PDB file of C-alpha atoms in Angstrom:
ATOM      1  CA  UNK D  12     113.565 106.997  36.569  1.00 43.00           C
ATOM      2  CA  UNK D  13     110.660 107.879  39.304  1.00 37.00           C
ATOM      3  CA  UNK D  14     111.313 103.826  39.882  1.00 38.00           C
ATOM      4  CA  UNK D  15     114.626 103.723  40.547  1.00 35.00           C
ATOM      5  CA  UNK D  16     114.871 106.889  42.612  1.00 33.00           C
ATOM      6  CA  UNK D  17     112.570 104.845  44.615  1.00 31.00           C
ATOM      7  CA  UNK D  18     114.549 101.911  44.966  1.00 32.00           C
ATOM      8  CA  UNK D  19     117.560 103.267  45.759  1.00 35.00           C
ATOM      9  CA  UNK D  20     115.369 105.056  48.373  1.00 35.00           C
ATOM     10  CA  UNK D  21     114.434 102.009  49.949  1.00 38.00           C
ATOM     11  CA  UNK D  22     117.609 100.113  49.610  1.00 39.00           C
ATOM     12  CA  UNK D  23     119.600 103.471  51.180  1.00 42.00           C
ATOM     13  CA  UNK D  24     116.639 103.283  54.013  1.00 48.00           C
ATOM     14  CA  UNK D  25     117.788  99.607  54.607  1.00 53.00           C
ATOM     15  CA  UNK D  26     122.096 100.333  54.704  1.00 58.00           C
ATOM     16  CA  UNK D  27     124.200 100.872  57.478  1.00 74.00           C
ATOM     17  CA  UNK D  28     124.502  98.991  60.628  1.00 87.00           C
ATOM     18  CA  UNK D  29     122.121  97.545  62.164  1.00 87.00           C
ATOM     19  CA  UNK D  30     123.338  98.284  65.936  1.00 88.00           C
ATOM     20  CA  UNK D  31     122.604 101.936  65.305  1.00 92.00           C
ATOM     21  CA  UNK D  32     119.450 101.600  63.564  1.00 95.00           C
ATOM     22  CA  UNK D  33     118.618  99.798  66.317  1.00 94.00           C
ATOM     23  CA  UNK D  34     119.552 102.301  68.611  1.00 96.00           C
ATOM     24  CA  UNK D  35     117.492 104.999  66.525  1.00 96.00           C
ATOM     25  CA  UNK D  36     114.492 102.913  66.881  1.00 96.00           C
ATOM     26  CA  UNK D  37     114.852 102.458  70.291  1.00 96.00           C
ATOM     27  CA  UNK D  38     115.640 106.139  71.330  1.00 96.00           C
ATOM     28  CA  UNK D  39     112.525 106.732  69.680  1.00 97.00           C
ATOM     29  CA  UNK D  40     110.506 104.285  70.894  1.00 96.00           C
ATOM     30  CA  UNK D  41     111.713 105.319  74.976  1.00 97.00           C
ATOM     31  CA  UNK D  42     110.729 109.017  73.703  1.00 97.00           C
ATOM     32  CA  UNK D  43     107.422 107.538  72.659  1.00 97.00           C
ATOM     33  CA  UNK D  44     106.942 105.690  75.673  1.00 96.00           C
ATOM     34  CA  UNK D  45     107.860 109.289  77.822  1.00 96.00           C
ATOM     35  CA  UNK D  46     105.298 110.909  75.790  1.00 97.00           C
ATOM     36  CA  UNK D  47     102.545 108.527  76.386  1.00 96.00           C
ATOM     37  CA  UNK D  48     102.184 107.908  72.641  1.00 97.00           C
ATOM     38  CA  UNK D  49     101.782 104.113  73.617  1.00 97.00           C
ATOM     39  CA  UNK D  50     101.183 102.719  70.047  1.00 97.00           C
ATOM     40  CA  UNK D  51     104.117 104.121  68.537  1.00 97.00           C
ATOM     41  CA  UNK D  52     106.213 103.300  71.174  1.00 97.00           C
ATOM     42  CA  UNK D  53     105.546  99.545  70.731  1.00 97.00           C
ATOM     43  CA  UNK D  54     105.952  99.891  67.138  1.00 97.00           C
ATOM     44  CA  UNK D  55     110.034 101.551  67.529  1.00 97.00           C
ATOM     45  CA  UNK D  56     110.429  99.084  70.039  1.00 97.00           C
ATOM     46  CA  UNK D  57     109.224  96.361  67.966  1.00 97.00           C
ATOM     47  CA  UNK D  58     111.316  97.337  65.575  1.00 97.00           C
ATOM     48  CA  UNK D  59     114.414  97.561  67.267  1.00 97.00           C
ATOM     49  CA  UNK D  60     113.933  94.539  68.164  1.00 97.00           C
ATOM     50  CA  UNK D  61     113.652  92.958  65.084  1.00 96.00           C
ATOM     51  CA  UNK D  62     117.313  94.151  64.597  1.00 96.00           C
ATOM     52  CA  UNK D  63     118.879  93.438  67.496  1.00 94.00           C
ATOM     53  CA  UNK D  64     116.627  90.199  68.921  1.00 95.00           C
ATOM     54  CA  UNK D  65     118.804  90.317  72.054  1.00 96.00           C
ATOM     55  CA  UNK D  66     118.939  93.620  73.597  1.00 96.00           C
ATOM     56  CA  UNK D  67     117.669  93.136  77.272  1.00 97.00           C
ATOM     57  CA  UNK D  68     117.186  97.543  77.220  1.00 97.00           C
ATOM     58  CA  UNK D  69     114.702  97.235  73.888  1.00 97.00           C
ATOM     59  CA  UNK D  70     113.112  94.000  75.728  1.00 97.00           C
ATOM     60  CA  UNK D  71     112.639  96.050  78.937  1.00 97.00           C
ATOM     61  CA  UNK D  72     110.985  98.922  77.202  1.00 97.00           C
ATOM     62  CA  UNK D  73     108.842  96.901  74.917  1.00 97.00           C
ATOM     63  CA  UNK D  74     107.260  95.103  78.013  1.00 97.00           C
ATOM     64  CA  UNK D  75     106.572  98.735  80.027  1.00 96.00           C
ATOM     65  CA  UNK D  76     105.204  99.979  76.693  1.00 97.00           C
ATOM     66  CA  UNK D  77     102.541  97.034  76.847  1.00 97.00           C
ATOM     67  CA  UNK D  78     102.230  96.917  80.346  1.00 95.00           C
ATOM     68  CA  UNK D  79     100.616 100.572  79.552  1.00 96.00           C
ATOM     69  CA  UNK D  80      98.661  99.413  76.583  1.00 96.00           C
ATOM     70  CA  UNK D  81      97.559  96.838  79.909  1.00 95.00           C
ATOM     71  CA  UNK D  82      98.719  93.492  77.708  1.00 95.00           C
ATOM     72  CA  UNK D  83     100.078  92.074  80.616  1.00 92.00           C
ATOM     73  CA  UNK D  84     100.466  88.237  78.545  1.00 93.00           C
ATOM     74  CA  UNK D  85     102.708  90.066  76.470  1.00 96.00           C
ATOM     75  CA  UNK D  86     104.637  92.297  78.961  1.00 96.00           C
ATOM     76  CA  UNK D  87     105.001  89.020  80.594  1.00 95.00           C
ATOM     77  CA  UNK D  88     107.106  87.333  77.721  1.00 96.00           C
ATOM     78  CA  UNK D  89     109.318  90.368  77.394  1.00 97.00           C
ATOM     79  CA  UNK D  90     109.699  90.722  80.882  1.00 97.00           C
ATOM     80  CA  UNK D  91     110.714  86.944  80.838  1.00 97.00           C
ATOM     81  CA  UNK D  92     113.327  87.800  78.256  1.00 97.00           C
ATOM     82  CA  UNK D  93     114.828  90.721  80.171  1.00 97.00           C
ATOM     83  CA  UNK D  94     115.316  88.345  82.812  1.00 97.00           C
ATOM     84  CA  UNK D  95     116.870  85.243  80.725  1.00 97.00           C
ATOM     85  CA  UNK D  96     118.971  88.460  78.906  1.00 97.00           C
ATOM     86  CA  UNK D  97     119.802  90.193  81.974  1.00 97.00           C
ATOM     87  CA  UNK D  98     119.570  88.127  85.139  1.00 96.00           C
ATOM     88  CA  UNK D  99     121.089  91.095  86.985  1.00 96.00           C
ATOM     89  CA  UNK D 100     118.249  93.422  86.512  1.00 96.00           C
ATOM     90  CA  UNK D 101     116.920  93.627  89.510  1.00 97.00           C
ATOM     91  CA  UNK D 102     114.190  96.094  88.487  1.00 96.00           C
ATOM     92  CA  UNK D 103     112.945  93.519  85.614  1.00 96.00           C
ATOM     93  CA  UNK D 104     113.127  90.815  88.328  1.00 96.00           C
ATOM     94  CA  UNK D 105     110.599  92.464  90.472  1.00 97.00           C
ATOM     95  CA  UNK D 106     108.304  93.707  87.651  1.00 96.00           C
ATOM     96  CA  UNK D 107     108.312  90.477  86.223  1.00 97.00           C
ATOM     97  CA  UNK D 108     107.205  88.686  89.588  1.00 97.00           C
ATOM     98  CA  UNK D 109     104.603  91.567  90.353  1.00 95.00           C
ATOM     99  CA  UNK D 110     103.198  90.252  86.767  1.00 95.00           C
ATOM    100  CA  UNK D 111     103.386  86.498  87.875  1.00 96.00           C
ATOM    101  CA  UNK D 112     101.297  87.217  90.226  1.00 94.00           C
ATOM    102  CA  UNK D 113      98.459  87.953  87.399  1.00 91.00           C
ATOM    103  CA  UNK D 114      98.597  83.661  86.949  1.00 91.00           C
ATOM    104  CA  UNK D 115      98.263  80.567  88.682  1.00 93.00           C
ATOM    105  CA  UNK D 116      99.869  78.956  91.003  1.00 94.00           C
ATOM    106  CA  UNK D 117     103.305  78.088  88.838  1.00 95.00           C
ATOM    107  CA  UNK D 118     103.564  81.772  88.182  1.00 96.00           C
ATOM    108  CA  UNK D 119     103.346  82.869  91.818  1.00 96.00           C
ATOM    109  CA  UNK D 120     105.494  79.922  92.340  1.00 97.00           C
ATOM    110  CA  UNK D 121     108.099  81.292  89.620  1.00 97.00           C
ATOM    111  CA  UNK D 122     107.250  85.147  91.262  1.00 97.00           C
ATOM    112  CA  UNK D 123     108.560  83.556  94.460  1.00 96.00           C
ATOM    113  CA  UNK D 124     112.076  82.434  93.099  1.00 97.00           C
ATOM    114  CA  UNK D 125     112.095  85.776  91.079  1.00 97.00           C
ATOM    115  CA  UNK D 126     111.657  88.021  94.628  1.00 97.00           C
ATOM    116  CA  UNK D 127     114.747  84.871  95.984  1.00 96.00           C
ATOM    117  CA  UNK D 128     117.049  85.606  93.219  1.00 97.00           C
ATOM    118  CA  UNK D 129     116.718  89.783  94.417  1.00 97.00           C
ATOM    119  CA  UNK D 130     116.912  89.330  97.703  1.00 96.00           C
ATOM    120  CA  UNK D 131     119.977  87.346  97.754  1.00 96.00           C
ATOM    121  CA  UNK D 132     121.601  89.974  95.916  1.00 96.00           C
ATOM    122  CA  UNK D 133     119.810  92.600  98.658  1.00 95.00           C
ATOM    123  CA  UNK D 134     118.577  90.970 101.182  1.00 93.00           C
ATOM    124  CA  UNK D 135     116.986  94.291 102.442  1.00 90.00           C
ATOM    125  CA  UNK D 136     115.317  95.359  99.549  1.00 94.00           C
ATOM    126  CA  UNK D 137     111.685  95.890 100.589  1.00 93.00           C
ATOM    127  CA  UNK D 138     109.744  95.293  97.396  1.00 95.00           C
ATOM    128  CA  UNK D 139     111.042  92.373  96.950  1.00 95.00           C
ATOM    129  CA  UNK D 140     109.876  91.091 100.392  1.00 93.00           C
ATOM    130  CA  UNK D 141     106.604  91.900  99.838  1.00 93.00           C
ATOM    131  CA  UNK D 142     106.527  90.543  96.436  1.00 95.00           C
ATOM    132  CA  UNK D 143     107.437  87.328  98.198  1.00 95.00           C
ATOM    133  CA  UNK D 144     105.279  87.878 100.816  1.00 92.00           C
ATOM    134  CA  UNK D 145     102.135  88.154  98.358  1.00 93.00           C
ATOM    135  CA  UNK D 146     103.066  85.093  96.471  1.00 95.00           C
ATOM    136  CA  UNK D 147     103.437  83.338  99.279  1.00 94.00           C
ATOM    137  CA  UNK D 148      99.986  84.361 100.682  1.00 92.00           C
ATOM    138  CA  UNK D 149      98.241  83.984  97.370  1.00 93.00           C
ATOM    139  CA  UNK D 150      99.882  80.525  97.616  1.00 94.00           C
ATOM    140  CA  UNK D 151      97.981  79.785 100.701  1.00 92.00           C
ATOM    141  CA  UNK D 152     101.706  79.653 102.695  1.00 91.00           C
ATOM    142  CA  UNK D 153     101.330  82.495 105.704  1.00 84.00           C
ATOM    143  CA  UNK D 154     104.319  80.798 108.146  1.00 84.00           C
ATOM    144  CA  UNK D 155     106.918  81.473 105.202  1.00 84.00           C
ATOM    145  CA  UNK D 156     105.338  84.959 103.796  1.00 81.00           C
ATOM    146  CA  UNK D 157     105.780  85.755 107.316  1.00 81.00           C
ATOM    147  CA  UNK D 158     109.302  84.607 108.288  1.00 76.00           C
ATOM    148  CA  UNK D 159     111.614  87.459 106.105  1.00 64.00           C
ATOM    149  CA  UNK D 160     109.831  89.847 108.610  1.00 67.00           C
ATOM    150  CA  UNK D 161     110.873  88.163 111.956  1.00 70.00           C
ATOM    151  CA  UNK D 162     107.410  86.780 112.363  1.00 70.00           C
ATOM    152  CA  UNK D 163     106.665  83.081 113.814  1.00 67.00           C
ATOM    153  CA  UNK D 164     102.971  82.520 113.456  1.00 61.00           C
ATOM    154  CA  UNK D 165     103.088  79.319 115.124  1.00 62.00           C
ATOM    155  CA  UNK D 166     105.103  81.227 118.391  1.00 63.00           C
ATOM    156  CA  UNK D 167     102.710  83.475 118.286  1.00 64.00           C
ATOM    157  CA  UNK D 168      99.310  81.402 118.579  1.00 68.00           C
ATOM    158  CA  UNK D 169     100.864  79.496 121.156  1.00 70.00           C
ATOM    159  CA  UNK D 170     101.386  83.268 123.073  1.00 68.00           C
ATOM    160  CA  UNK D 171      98.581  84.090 122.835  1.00 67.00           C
ATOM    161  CA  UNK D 172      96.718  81.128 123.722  1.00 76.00           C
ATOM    162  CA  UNK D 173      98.943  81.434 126.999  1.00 71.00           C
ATOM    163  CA  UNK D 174      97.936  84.696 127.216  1.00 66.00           C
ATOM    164  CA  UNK D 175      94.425  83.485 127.538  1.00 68.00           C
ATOM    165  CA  UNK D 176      95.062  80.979 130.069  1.00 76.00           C
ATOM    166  CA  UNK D 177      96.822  83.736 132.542  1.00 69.00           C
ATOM    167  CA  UNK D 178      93.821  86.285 131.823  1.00 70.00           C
ATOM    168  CA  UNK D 179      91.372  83.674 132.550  1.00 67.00           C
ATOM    169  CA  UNK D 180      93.132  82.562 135.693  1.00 72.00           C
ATOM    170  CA  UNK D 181      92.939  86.356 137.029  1.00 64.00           C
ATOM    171  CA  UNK D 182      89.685  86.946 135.965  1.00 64.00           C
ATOM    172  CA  UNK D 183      88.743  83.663 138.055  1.00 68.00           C
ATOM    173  CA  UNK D 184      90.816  84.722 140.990  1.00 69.00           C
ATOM    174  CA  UNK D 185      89.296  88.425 141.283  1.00 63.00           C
ATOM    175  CA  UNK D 186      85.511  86.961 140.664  1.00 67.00           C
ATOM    176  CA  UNK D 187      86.150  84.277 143.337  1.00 68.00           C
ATOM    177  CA  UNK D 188      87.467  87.034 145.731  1.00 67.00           C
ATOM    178  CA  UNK D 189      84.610  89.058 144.853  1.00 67.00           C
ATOM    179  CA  UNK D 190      82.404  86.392 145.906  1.00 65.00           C
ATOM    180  CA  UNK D 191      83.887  85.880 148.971  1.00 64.00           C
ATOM    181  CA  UNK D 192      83.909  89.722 149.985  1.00 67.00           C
ATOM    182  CA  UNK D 193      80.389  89.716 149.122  1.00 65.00           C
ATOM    183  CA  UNK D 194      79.725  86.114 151.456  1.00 66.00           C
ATOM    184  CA  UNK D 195      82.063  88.199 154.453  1.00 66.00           C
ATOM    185  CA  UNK D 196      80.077  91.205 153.787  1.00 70.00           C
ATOM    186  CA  UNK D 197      76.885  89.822 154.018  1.00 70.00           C
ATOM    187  CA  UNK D 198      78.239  87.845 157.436  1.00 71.00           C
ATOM    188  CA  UNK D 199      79.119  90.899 159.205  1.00 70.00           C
ATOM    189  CA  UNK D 200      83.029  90.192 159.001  1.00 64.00           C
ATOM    190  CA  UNK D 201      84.244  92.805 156.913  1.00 61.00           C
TER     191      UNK D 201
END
């Protein structure tokens, strides 16, 4: 009797539909996550997951639960998913970048097109300008990580070498006059 009571148990525990067992598991693993109970918050989200494989929200969770328990590798698959799920998250698009920049050079490539993809749905949106900006530095590419901001490197070296070439001139002019009030001085003619 004590057997069956427990298998009914655990076949009851497994009914109903999945969607909203999902959605329990997920509510609790967000509440988890809010509570900085890190651990079980992977584990509901893990969960959910396993229910409902496609769910961009559970995805997006999941990867700021391990972001906190700092397993960036991991965060960075789920963040990947979020994206390939939900290429209009725009929040997921950013973190996911700011994570690519963790890697090599193909991920800061890939962060790169990630900060592209926001900005030409906002072209104003300031994180993602500097998210392209630091790929693009860590990338050893200062002319483009400068451009979104109006900046022409180039234009300005050549300034400021000009710059140099007027101060130099003046500072030649005024010594040679110098010199030649000091000659007129010392000749009586001043």
């Amino acid at each position: 009797l004590a057997a069956a009571a427990l298998l009914a148990a655990a076949v009851g525990g497994g009914c109903g539909d999945p969607a909203a067992r999902e959605q329990q598991h997920l509510s609790r693993g967000e509440a988890y996550l809010e509570e900085g109970k890190i651990a079980e918050a992977v584990l509901e989200l893990q969960n959910a997951l396993r229910l409902v494989p496609n769910d961009a929200r559970a995805h997006h969770a999941l990867a700021q639960a391990l972001l906190a328990a700092n397993q960036s590798q991991k965060a960075l698959w789920e963040l990947q998913e979020v994206v390939r799920l939900d290429p209009g998250n725009l929040d997921a698009r950013l973190q996911y970048g700011r994570t690519l920049l963790l890697g090599g050079r193909p991920e800061r490539e890939e962060a790169v097109k990630q900060a592209d993809a926001v900005l030409a749905v906002d072209p104003s949106r300031v994180p993602a300008l500097l998210l392209k900006g630091r790929a693009l530095q860590q990338l050893e590419r200062p002319q483009e990580a400068l451009e979104p901001f109006g900046f022409d490197a180039q234009e300005t070296r050549a300034r400021l070498e000009a710059f140099h070439r007027v101060e130099n001139t003046y500072l030649s002019t005024f010594q040679a006059l110098g010199g030649l009030g000091l000659v007129l001085g010392c000749l009586g003619l001043i």
